[in-house]
């Protein structure tokens, strides 16, 4: 079985300048995701999709393939679906069984957890498995210009139903469900992470938490 890990890593960042190559505890941030992908028992191929020369150098130094990302795939409105599909197309896709998207903004994810999630996806024969953190809360939404609750009954948090928030840890997809505009198949599972593994770095507060 061949499993391809795609790590999308653009140059620059609005929230944290040069986030993906910024040093966290002595290593460029992207190195943590690269190390997990390399050390996984199941991942056979790793490719970084980037428009950054610095990220390309780091990736190649770690023995990882690089897919140069075109300007058309670097806009703020571009989804990861098209980026991952582009990286997949750079391979002999017929030989790939699963594609795993791993974002470099999730440095606290453990390789043991990643491998357990891969085992879960394969054993359950799921099209897609998404890393999540369970955060049940009373929440509200807007519908037809009205504020309405997302819950049926007000309960203390410990009695609320699960509320799964996606993390940047991984999206495991069967190769056949990966298209230019989707990585989600018909049969979907979630793989809950602990709070300490679910840190997704978006701003400096997240950076401090992950660093600690």
PDB file of C-alpha atoms in Angstrom:
ATOM      1  CA  UNK A   1       0.000   0.000   0.000  1.00  0.00           C
ATOM      2  CA  UNK A   2       1.266   3.457  -0.899  1.00  0.00           C
ATOM      3  CA  UNK A   3       0.294   6.478   1.167  1.00  0.00           C
ATOM      4  CA  UNK A   4       1.226   9.983   0.056  1.00  0.00           C
ATOM      5  CA  UNK A   5       1.526  12.802   2.588  1.00  0.00           C
ATOM      6  CA  UNK A   6       1.061  16.290   1.146  1.00  0.00           C
ATOM      7  CA  UNK A   7       2.284  19.199   3.254  1.00  0.00           C
ATOM      8  CA  UNK A   8       1.037  22.536   1.868  1.00  0.00           C
ATOM      9  CA  UNK A   9       3.298  25.408   2.897  1.00  0.00           C
ATOM     10  CA  UNK A  10       3.051  28.794   1.245  1.00  0.00           C
ATOM     11  CA  UNK A  11       5.630  31.535   1.630  1.00  0.00           C
ATOM     12  CA  UNK A  12       4.867  34.284   4.112  1.00  0.00           C
ATOM     13  CA  UNK A  13       1.926  34.635   6.485  1.00  0.00           C
ATOM     14  CA  UNK A  14      -0.323  37.486   7.532  1.00  0.00           C
ATOM     15  CA  UNK A  15      -0.790  36.444  11.159  1.00  0.00           C
ATOM     16  CA  UNK A  16       2.828  35.485  11.858  1.00  0.00           C
ATOM     17  CA  UNK A  17       5.464  36.634   9.334  1.00  0.00           C
ATOM     18  CA  UNK A  18       7.239  33.709   7.630  1.00  0.00           C
ATOM     19  CA  UNK A  19       5.398  31.355   9.961  1.00  0.00           C
ATOM     20  CA  UNK A  20       6.318  28.069   8.301  1.00  0.00           C
ATOM     21  CA  UNK A  21      10.069  28.688   8.537  1.00  0.00           C
ATOM     22  CA  UNK A  22      10.047  30.589  11.834  1.00  0.00           C
ATOM     23  CA  UNK A  23      12.065  28.798  14.511  1.00  0.00           C
ATOM     24  CA  UNK A  24      10.059  27.032  17.211  1.00  0.00           C
ATOM     25  CA  UNK A  25      12.320  25.641  19.935  1.00  0.00           C
ATOM     26  CA  UNK A  26      15.236  25.592  17.532  1.00  0.00           C
ATOM     27  CA  UNK A  27      13.527  24.076  14.463  1.00  0.00           C
ATOM     28  CA  UNK A  28      11.656  25.678  11.541  1.00  0.00           C
ATOM     29  CA  UNK A  29       7.954  25.117  12.171  1.00  0.00           C
ATOM     30  CA  UNK A  30       7.485  22.955   9.075  1.00  0.00           C
ATOM     31  CA  UNK A  31      10.074  20.468  10.344  1.00  0.00           C
ATOM     32  CA  UNK A  32       7.635  19.041  12.889  1.00  0.00           C
ATOM     33  CA  UNK A  33       5.135  17.977  10.243  1.00  0.00           C
ATOM     34  CA  UNK A  34       7.933  16.782   7.982  1.00  0.00           C
ATOM     35  CA  UNK A  35       9.369  14.685  10.795  1.00  0.00           C
ATOM     36  CA  UNK A  36       5.993  13.093  11.543  1.00  0.00           C
ATOM     37  CA  UNK A  37       5.464  12.205   7.891  1.00  0.00           C
ATOM     38  CA  UNK A  38       8.963  10.779   7.534  1.00  0.00           C
ATOM     39  CA  UNK A  39       8.757   8.764  10.761  1.00  0.00           C
ATOM     40  CA  UNK A  40       5.270   7.351  10.117  1.00  0.00           C
ATOM     41  CA  UNK A  41       5.102   3.565   9.811  1.00  0.00           C
ATOM     42  CA  UNK A  42       2.616   3.842   6.962  1.00  0.00           C
ATOM     43  CA  UNK A  43       3.425   6.922   4.887  1.00  0.00           C
ATOM     44  CA  UNK A  44       5.539   5.898   1.910  1.00  0.00           C
ATOM     45  CA  UNK A  45       5.883   9.201   0.041  1.00  0.00           C
ATOM     46  CA  UNK A  46       6.054  12.820   1.198  1.00  0.00           C
ATOM     47  CA  UNK A  47       5.759  15.957  -0.908  1.00  0.00           C
ATOM     48  CA  UNK A  48       5.745  19.614   0.105  1.00  0.00           C
ATOM     49  CA  UNK A  49       3.710  22.005  -2.040  1.00  0.00           C
ATOM     50  CA  UNK A  50       5.281  25.442  -1.836  1.00  0.00           C
ATOM     51  CA  UNK A  51       6.218  28.651  -3.600  1.00  0.00           C
ATOM     52  CA  UNK A  52       9.016  29.349  -1.113  1.00  0.00           C
ATOM     53  CA  UNK A  53      12.685  28.774  -1.917  1.00  0.00           C
ATOM     54  CA  UNK A  54      13.509  28.549   1.791  1.00  0.00           C
ATOM     55  CA  UNK A  55      10.856  25.883   2.403  1.00  0.00           C
ATOM     56  CA  UNK A  56      12.082  24.015  -0.671  1.00  0.00           C
ATOM     57  CA  UNK A  57      15.633  23.970   0.721  1.00  0.00           C
ATOM     58  CA  UNK A  58      14.498  22.755   4.163  1.00  0.00           C
ATOM     59  CA  UNK A  59      12.336  20.039   2.624  1.00  0.00           C
ATOM     60  CA  UNK A  60      15.066  18.753   0.332  1.00  0.00           C
ATOM     61  CA  UNK A  61      17.564  18.767   3.197  1.00  0.00           C
ATOM     62  CA  UNK A  62      15.190  16.383   4.987  1.00  0.00           C
ATOM     63  CA  UNK A  63      14.961  14.183   1.904  1.00  0.00           C
ATOM     64  CA  UNK A  64      11.437  15.217   0.929  1.00  0.00           C
ATOM     65  CA  UNK A  65      10.125  15.872  -2.573  1.00  0.00           C
ATOM     66  CA  UNK A  66       8.904  19.369  -3.476  1.00  0.00           C
ATOM     67  CA  UNK A  67       6.074  20.408  -5.791  1.00  0.00           C
ATOM     68  CA  UNK A  68       6.488  23.983  -6.979  1.00  0.00           C
ATOM     69  CA  UNK A  69       3.160  25.721  -6.452  1.00  0.00           C
ATOM     70  CA  UNK A  70       2.070  28.086  -9.203  1.00  0.00           C
ATOM     71  CA  UNK A  71       0.883  31.623  -8.487  1.00  0.00           C
ATOM     72  CA  UNK A  72      -2.661  30.528  -9.358  1.00  0.00           C
ATOM     73  CA  UNK A  73      -2.596  28.166  -6.377  1.00  0.00           C
ATOM     74  CA  UNK A  74      -1.207  30.704  -3.908  1.00  0.00           C
ATOM     75  CA  UNK A  75      -4.128  33.130  -3.557  1.00  0.00           C
ATOM     76  CA  UNK A  76      -5.964  33.593  -0.269  1.00  0.00           C
ATOM     77  CA  UNK A  77      -9.171  32.260  -1.814  1.00  0.00           C
ATOM     78  CA  UNK A  78      -7.559  29.041  -3.063  1.00  0.00           C
ATOM     79  CA  UNK A  79      -8.639  25.992  -1.067  1.00  0.00           C
ATOM     80  CA  UNK A  80      -6.348  23.169  -0.008  1.00  0.00           C
ATOM     81  CA  UNK A  81      -8.371  20.787  -2.172  1.00  0.00           C
ATOM     82  CA  UNK A  82      -6.877  22.127  -5.387  1.00  0.00           C
ATOM     83  CA  UNK A  83      -3.390  22.334  -3.853  1.00  0.00           C
ATOM     84  CA  UNK A  84      -3.476  18.708  -2.707  1.00  0.00           C
ATOM     85  CA  UNK A  85      -4.908  17.567  -6.047  1.00  0.00           C
ATOM     86  CA  UNK A  86      -2.104  19.373  -7.869  1.00  0.00           C
ATOM     87  CA  UNK A  87       0.499  17.636  -5.694  1.00  0.00           C
ATOM     88  CA  UNK A  88      -1.154  14.261  -6.263  1.00  0.00           C
ATOM     89  CA  UNK A  89      -1.093  14.805 -10.017  1.00  0.00           C
ATOM     90  CA  UNK A  90       2.680  15.245  -9.850  1.00  0.00           C
ATOM     91  CA  UNK A  91       2.893  11.556  -8.861  1.00  0.00           C
ATOM     92  CA  UNK A  92       1.920   8.363 -10.613  1.00  0.00           C
ATOM     93  CA  UNK A  93      -1.489   8.638  -8.963  1.00  0.00           C
ATOM     94  CA  UNK A  94      -2.502   5.100  -9.983  1.00  0.00           C
ATOM     95  CA  UNK A  95       0.018   3.743  -7.486  1.00  0.00           C
ATOM     96  CA  UNK A  96      -1.284   5.831  -4.563  1.00  0.00           C
ATOM     97  CA  UNK A  97      -3.936   4.376  -2.236  1.00  0.00           C
ATOM     98  CA  UNK A  98      -4.367   7.185   0.319  1.00  0.00           C
ATOM     99  CA  UNK A  99      -3.519  10.885   0.399  1.00  0.00           C
ATOM    100  CA  UNK A 100      -2.933  12.600   3.742  1.00  0.00           C
ATOM    101  CA  UNK A 101      -2.991  16.379   4.039  1.00  0.00           C
ATOM    102  CA  UNK A 102      -0.744  17.504   6.914  1.00  0.00           C
ATOM    103  CA  UNK A 103      -0.540  21.194   7.688  1.00  0.00           C
ATOM    104  CA  UNK A 104       2.728  22.596   9.090  1.00  0.00           C
ATOM    105  CA  UNK A 105       0.722  24.610  11.633  1.00  0.00           C
ATOM    106  CA  UNK A 106       0.155  21.521  13.811  1.00  0.00           C
ATOM    107  CA  UNK A 107       3.566  20.912  15.416  1.00  0.00           C
ATOM    108  CA  UNK A 108       2.275  19.200  18.575  1.00  0.00           C
ATOM    109  CA  UNK A 109       0.739  16.238  16.753  1.00  0.00           C
ATOM    110  CA  UNK A 110       2.506  12.979  17.657  1.00  0.00           C
ATOM    111  CA  UNK A 111       3.505  10.449  15.028  1.00  0.00           C
ATOM    112  CA  UNK A 112       1.926   7.681  17.137  1.00  0.00           C
ATOM    113  CA  UNK A 113      -1.416   9.474  16.902  1.00  0.00           C
ATOM    114  CA  UNK A 114      -1.015   9.959  13.154  1.00  0.00           C
ATOM    115  CA  UNK A 115      -0.306   6.260  12.649  1.00  0.00           C
ATOM    116  CA  UNK A 116      -3.256   5.254  14.844  1.00  0.00           C
ATOM    117  CA  UNK A 117      -5.531   7.455  12.705  1.00  0.00           C
ATOM    118  CA  UNK A 118      -4.208   5.846   9.518  1.00  0.00           C
ATOM    119  CA  UNK A 119      -4.917   2.409  10.996  1.00  0.00           C
ATOM    120  CA  UNK A 120      -8.420   3.603  11.911  1.00  0.00           C
ATOM    121  CA  UNK A 121      -9.114   4.857   8.383  1.00  0.00           C
ATOM    122  CA  UNK A 122      -7.930   1.639   6.767  1.00  0.00           C
ATOM    123  CA  UNK A 123      -9.591  -0.776   9.205  1.00  0.00           C
ATOM    124  CA  UNK A 124     -12.950   1.032   8.998  1.00  0.00           C
ATOM    125  CA  UNK A 125     -12.650   1.350   5.193  1.00  0.00           C
ATOM    126  CA  UNK A 126     -13.529   5.040   5.375  1.00  0.00           C
ATOM    127  CA  UNK A 127     -13.212   7.455   2.475  1.00  0.00           C
ATOM    128  CA  UNK A 128     -12.070  10.302   4.705  1.00  0.00           C
ATOM    129  CA  UNK A 129     -10.848  10.719   8.298  1.00  0.00           C
ATOM    130  CA  UNK A 130     -10.416  14.213   9.747  1.00  0.00           C
ATOM    131  CA  UNK A 131      -8.481  15.185  12.874  1.00  0.00           C
ATOM    132  CA  UNK A 132     -10.744  17.023  15.302  1.00  0.00           C
ATOM    133  CA  UNK A 133     -10.953  18.281  18.852  1.00  0.00           C
ATOM    134  CA  UNK A 134     -14.189  17.882  20.788  1.00  0.00           C
ATOM    135  CA  UNK A 135     -15.360  21.284  22.061  1.00  0.00           C
ATOM    136  CA  UNK A 136     -18.997  21.102  23.165  1.00  0.00           C
ATOM    137  CA  UNK A 137     -20.328  24.604  23.855  1.00  0.00           C
ATOM    138  CA  UNK A 138     -23.564  26.514  23.724  1.00  0.00           C
ATOM    139  CA  UNK A 139     -23.329  28.363  20.435  1.00  0.00           C
ATOM    140  CA  UNK A 140     -25.455  30.486  18.116  1.00  0.00           C
ATOM    141  CA  UNK A 141     -25.695  31.158  14.409  1.00  0.00           C
ATOM    142  CA  UNK A 142     -27.346  33.576  11.993  1.00  0.00           C
ATOM    143  CA  UNK A 143     -30.181  32.326   9.796  1.00  0.00           C
ATOM    144  CA  UNK A 144     -32.293  34.649   7.647  1.00  0.00           C
ATOM    145  CA  UNK A 145     -30.897  37.649   9.576  1.00  0.00           C
ATOM    146  CA  UNK A 146     -31.988  36.117  12.884  1.00  0.00           C
ATOM    147  CA  UNK A 147     -29.803  34.832  15.711  1.00  0.00           C
ATOM    148  CA  UNK A 148     -30.803  31.261  16.559  1.00  0.00           C
ATOM    149  CA  UNK A 149     -29.219  28.617  18.837  1.00  0.00           C
ATOM    150  CA  UNK A 150     -27.177  25.673  17.620  1.00  0.00           C
ATOM    151  CA  UNK A 151     -28.562  23.548  20.425  1.00  0.00           C
ATOM    152  CA  UNK A 152     -31.938  22.025  21.233  1.00  0.00           C
ATOM    153  CA  UNK A 153     -31.747  22.386  24.993  1.00  0.00           C
ATOM    154  CA  UNK A 154     -29.564  24.447  27.323  1.00  0.00           C
ATOM    155  CA  UNK A 155     -27.368  22.049  29.263  1.00  0.00           C
ATOM    156  CA  UNK A 156     -24.150  22.215  31.230  1.00  0.00           C
ATOM    157  CA  UNK A 157     -21.166  21.681  28.953  1.00  0.00           C
ATOM    158  CA  UNK A 158     -20.435  18.141  30.150  1.00  0.00           C
ATOM    159  CA  UNK A 159     -23.927  17.070  29.062  1.00  0.00           C
ATOM    160  CA  UNK A 160     -23.861  18.658  25.620  1.00  0.00           C
ATOM    161  CA  UNK A 161     -23.480  16.425  22.536  1.00  0.00           C
ATOM    162  CA  UNK A 162     -20.059  16.291  20.849  1.00  0.00           C
ATOM    163  CA  UNK A 163     -19.042  19.321  18.828  1.00  0.00           C
ATOM    164  CA  UNK A 164     -16.081  18.433  16.635  1.00  0.00           C
ATOM    165  CA  UNK A 165     -13.815  21.225  15.409  1.00  0.00           C
ATOM    166  CA  UNK A 166     -11.331  20.412  12.660  1.00  0.00           C
ATOM    167  CA  UNK A 167      -7.628  20.783  13.443  1.00  0.00           C
ATOM    168  CA  UNK A 168      -4.796  21.112  10.956  1.00  0.00           C
ATOM    169  CA  UNK A 169      -3.324  17.783  11.999  1.00  0.00           C
ATOM    170  CA  UNK A 170      -4.465  15.629   9.105  1.00  0.00           C
ATOM    171  CA  UNK A 171      -7.123  14.803   6.567  1.00  0.00           C
ATOM    172  CA  UNK A 172      -6.767  11.200   5.431  1.00  0.00           C
ATOM    173  CA  UNK A 173      -8.466  10.538   2.101  1.00  0.00           C
ATOM    174  CA  UNK A 174      -8.761   7.602  -0.232  1.00  0.00           C
ATOM    175  CA  UNK A 175      -7.024   8.627  -3.416  1.00  0.00           C
ATOM    176  CA  UNK A 176     -10.190   8.105  -5.436  1.00  0.00           C
ATOM    177  CA  UNK A 177     -12.093  10.833  -3.543  1.00  0.00           C
ATOM    178  CA  UNK A 178      -9.394  13.495  -4.019  1.00  0.00           C
ATOM    179  CA  UNK A 179     -10.453  15.927  -6.722  1.00  0.00           C
ATOM    180  CA  UNK A 180      -9.662  19.511  -7.600  1.00  0.00           C
ATOM    181  CA  UNK A 181     -12.452  20.722  -5.303  1.00  0.00           C
ATOM    182  CA  UNK A 182     -12.828  18.034  -2.600  1.00  0.00           C
ATOM    183  CA  UNK A 183     -11.036  15.527  -0.376  1.00  0.00           C
ATOM    184  CA  UNK A 184     -14.205  14.351   1.362  1.00  0.00           C
ATOM    185  CA  UNK A 185     -15.854  11.073   0.377  1.00  0.00           C
ATOM    186  CA  UNK A 186     -19.235   9.596   1.250  1.00  0.00           C
ATOM    187  CA  UNK A 187     -18.087   7.670   4.331  1.00  0.00           C
ATOM    188  CA  UNK A 188     -16.428  10.105   6.734  1.00  0.00           C
ATOM    189  CA  UNK A 189     -14.958   9.539  10.182  1.00  0.00           C
ATOM    190  CA  UNK A 190     -13.366  11.839  12.729  1.00  0.00           C
ATOM    191  CA  UNK A 191     -10.349  11.135  14.896  1.00  0.00           C
ATOM    192  CA  UNK A 192     -10.446  13.197  18.119  1.00  0.00           C
ATOM    193  CA  UNK A 193      -7.146  14.589  19.360  1.00  0.00           C
ATOM    194  CA  UNK A 194      -6.220  15.600  22.871  1.00  0.00           C
ATOM    195  CA  UNK A 195      -6.075  19.325  23.594  1.00  0.00           C
ATOM    196  CA  UNK A 196      -2.283  19.326  23.625  1.00  0.00           C
ATOM    197  CA  UNK A 197      -2.091  17.709  20.172  1.00  0.00           C
ATOM    198  CA  UNK A 198      -4.779  19.861  18.592  1.00  0.00           C
ATOM    199  CA  UNK A 199      -2.949  23.214  18.623  1.00  0.00           C
ATOM    200  CA  UNK A 200      -3.337  24.886  15.225  1.00  0.00           C
ATOM    201  CA  UNK A 201      -1.063  27.911  14.942  1.00  0.00           C
ATOM    202  CA  UNK A 202      -2.827  30.950  13.557  1.00  0.00           C
ATOM    203  CA  UNK A 203      -1.528  33.767  15.761  1.00  0.00           C
ATOM    204  CA  UNK A 204       1.156  34.462  18.355  1.00  0.00           C
ATOM    205  CA  UNK A 205      -0.973  33.165  21.229  1.00  0.00           C
ATOM    206  CA  UNK A 206      -1.162  29.787  19.473  1.00  0.00           C
ATOM    207  CA  UNK A 207       2.582  29.956  18.898  1.00  0.00           C
ATOM    208  CA  UNK A 208       3.279  30.445  22.613  1.00  0.00           C
ATOM    209  CA  UNK A 209       0.995  27.552  23.563  1.00  0.00           C
ATOM    210  CA  UNK A 210       2.570  25.184  21.032  1.00  0.00           C
ATOM    211  CA  UNK A 211       6.092  26.234  22.022  1.00  0.00           C
ATOM    212  CA  UNK A 212       5.393  25.466  25.679  1.00  0.00           C
TER     213      UNK A 212
END
